[in-house]
PDB file of C-alpha atoms in Angstrom:
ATOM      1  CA  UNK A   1      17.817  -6.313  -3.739  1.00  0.00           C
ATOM      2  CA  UNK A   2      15.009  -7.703  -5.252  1.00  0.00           C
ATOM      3  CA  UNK A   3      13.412  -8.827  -2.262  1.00  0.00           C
ATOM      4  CA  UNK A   4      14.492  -5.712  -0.390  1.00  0.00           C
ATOM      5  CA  UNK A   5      12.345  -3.450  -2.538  1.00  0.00           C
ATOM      6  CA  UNK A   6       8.680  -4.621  -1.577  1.00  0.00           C
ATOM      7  CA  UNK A   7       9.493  -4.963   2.078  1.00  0.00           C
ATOM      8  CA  UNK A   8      10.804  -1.147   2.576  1.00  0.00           C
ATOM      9  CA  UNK A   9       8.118  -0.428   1.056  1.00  0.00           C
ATOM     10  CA  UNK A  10       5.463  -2.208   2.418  1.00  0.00           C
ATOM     11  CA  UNK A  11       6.482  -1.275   6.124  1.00  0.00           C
ATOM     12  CA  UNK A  12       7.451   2.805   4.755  1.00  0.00           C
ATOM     13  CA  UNK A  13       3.761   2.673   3.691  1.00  0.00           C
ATOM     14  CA  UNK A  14       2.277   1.010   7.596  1.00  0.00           C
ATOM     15  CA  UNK A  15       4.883   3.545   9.419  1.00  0.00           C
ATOM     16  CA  UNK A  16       3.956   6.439   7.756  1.00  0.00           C
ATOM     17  CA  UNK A  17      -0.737   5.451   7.944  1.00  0.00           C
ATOM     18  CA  UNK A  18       0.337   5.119  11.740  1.00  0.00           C
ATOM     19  CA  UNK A  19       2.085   8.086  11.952  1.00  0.00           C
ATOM     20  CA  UNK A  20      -1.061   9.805  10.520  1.00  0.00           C
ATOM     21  CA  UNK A  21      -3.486   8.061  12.721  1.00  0.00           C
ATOM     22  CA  UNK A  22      -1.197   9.233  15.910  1.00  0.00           C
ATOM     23  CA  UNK A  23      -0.763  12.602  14.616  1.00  0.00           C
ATOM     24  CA  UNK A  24      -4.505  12.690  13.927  1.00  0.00           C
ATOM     25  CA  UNK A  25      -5.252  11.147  17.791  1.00  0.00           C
ATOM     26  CA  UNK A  26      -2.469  13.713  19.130  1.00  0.00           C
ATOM     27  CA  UNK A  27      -4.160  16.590  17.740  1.00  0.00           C
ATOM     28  CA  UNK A  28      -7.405  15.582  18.715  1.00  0.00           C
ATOM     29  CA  UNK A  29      -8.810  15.055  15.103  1.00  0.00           C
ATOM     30  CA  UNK A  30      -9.175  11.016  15.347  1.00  0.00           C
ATOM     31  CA  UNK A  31     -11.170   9.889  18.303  1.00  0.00           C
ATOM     32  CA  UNK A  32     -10.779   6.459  17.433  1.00  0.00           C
ATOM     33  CA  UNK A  33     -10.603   4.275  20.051  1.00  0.00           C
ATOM     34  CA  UNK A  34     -12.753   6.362  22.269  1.00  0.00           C
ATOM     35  CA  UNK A  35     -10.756   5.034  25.581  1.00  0.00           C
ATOM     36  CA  UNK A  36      -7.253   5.995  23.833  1.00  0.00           C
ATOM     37  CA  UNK A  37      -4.585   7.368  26.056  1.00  0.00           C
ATOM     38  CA  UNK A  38      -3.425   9.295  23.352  1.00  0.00           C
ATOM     39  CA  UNK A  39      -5.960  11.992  22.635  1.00  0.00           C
ATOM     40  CA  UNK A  40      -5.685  15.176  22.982  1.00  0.00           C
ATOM     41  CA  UNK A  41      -1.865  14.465  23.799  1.00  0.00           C
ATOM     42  CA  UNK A  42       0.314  16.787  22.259  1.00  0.00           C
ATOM     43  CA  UNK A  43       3.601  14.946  22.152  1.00  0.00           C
ATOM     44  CA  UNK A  44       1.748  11.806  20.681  1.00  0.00           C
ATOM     45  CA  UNK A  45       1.409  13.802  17.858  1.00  0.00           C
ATOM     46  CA  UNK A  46       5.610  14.920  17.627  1.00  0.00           C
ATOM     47  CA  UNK A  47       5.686  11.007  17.961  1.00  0.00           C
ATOM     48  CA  UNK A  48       3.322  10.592  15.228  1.00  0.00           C
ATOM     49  CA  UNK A  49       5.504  12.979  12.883  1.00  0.00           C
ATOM     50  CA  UNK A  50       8.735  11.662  13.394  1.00  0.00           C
ATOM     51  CA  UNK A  51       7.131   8.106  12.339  1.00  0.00           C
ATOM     52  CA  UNK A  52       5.388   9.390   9.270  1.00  0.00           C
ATOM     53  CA  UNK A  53       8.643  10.827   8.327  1.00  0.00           C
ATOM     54  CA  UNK A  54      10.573   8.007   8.825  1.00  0.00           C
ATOM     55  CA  UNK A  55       7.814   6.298   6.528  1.00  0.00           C
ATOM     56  CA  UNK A  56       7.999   8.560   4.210  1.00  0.00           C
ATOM     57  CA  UNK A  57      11.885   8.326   3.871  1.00  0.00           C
ATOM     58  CA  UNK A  58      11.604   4.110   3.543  1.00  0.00           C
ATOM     59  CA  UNK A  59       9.346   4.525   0.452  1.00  0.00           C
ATOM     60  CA  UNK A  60      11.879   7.275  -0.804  1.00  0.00           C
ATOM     61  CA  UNK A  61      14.978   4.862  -0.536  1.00  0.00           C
ATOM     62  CA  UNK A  62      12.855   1.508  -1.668  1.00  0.00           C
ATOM     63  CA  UNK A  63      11.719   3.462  -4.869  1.00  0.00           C
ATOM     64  CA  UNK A  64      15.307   4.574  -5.788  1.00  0.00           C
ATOM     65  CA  UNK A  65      16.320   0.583  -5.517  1.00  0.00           C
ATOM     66  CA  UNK A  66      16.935  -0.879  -8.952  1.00  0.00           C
ATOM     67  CA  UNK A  67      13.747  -3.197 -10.138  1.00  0.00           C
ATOM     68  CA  UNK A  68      16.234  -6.051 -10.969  1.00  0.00           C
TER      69      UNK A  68
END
């Protein structure tokens, strides 16, 4: 369990920055790449919440993991 800990949280903490950056491109808030398919796309930024979410959930379980 040791070992789990970091990891869950490590990738909670990547899924849920990506699910910001595509609910930022969805919306049309982040136009970063300039040639990205996904601005200004409405259900990249449903994607982009469900993601975060997830994220957000993996840091929730990985902090409730005993330290030892």
């Amino acid at each position: 369990m040791r070992r789990l800990r970091p990891i869950l949280l490590a990738v909670g903490v990547m899924l849920a920055l990506t699910g910001a950056l595509w609910i930022g491109q969805g919306l049309g808030y982040v136009h970063w790449p300039e040639s990205s398919f996904m601005l200004d796309q409405r259900i990249w930024a449903d994607r982009g919440s469900a993601v975060a979410v997830f994220g957000l959930l993996l840091i929730l379980v990985a902090r409730r993991l005993p330290r030892r």
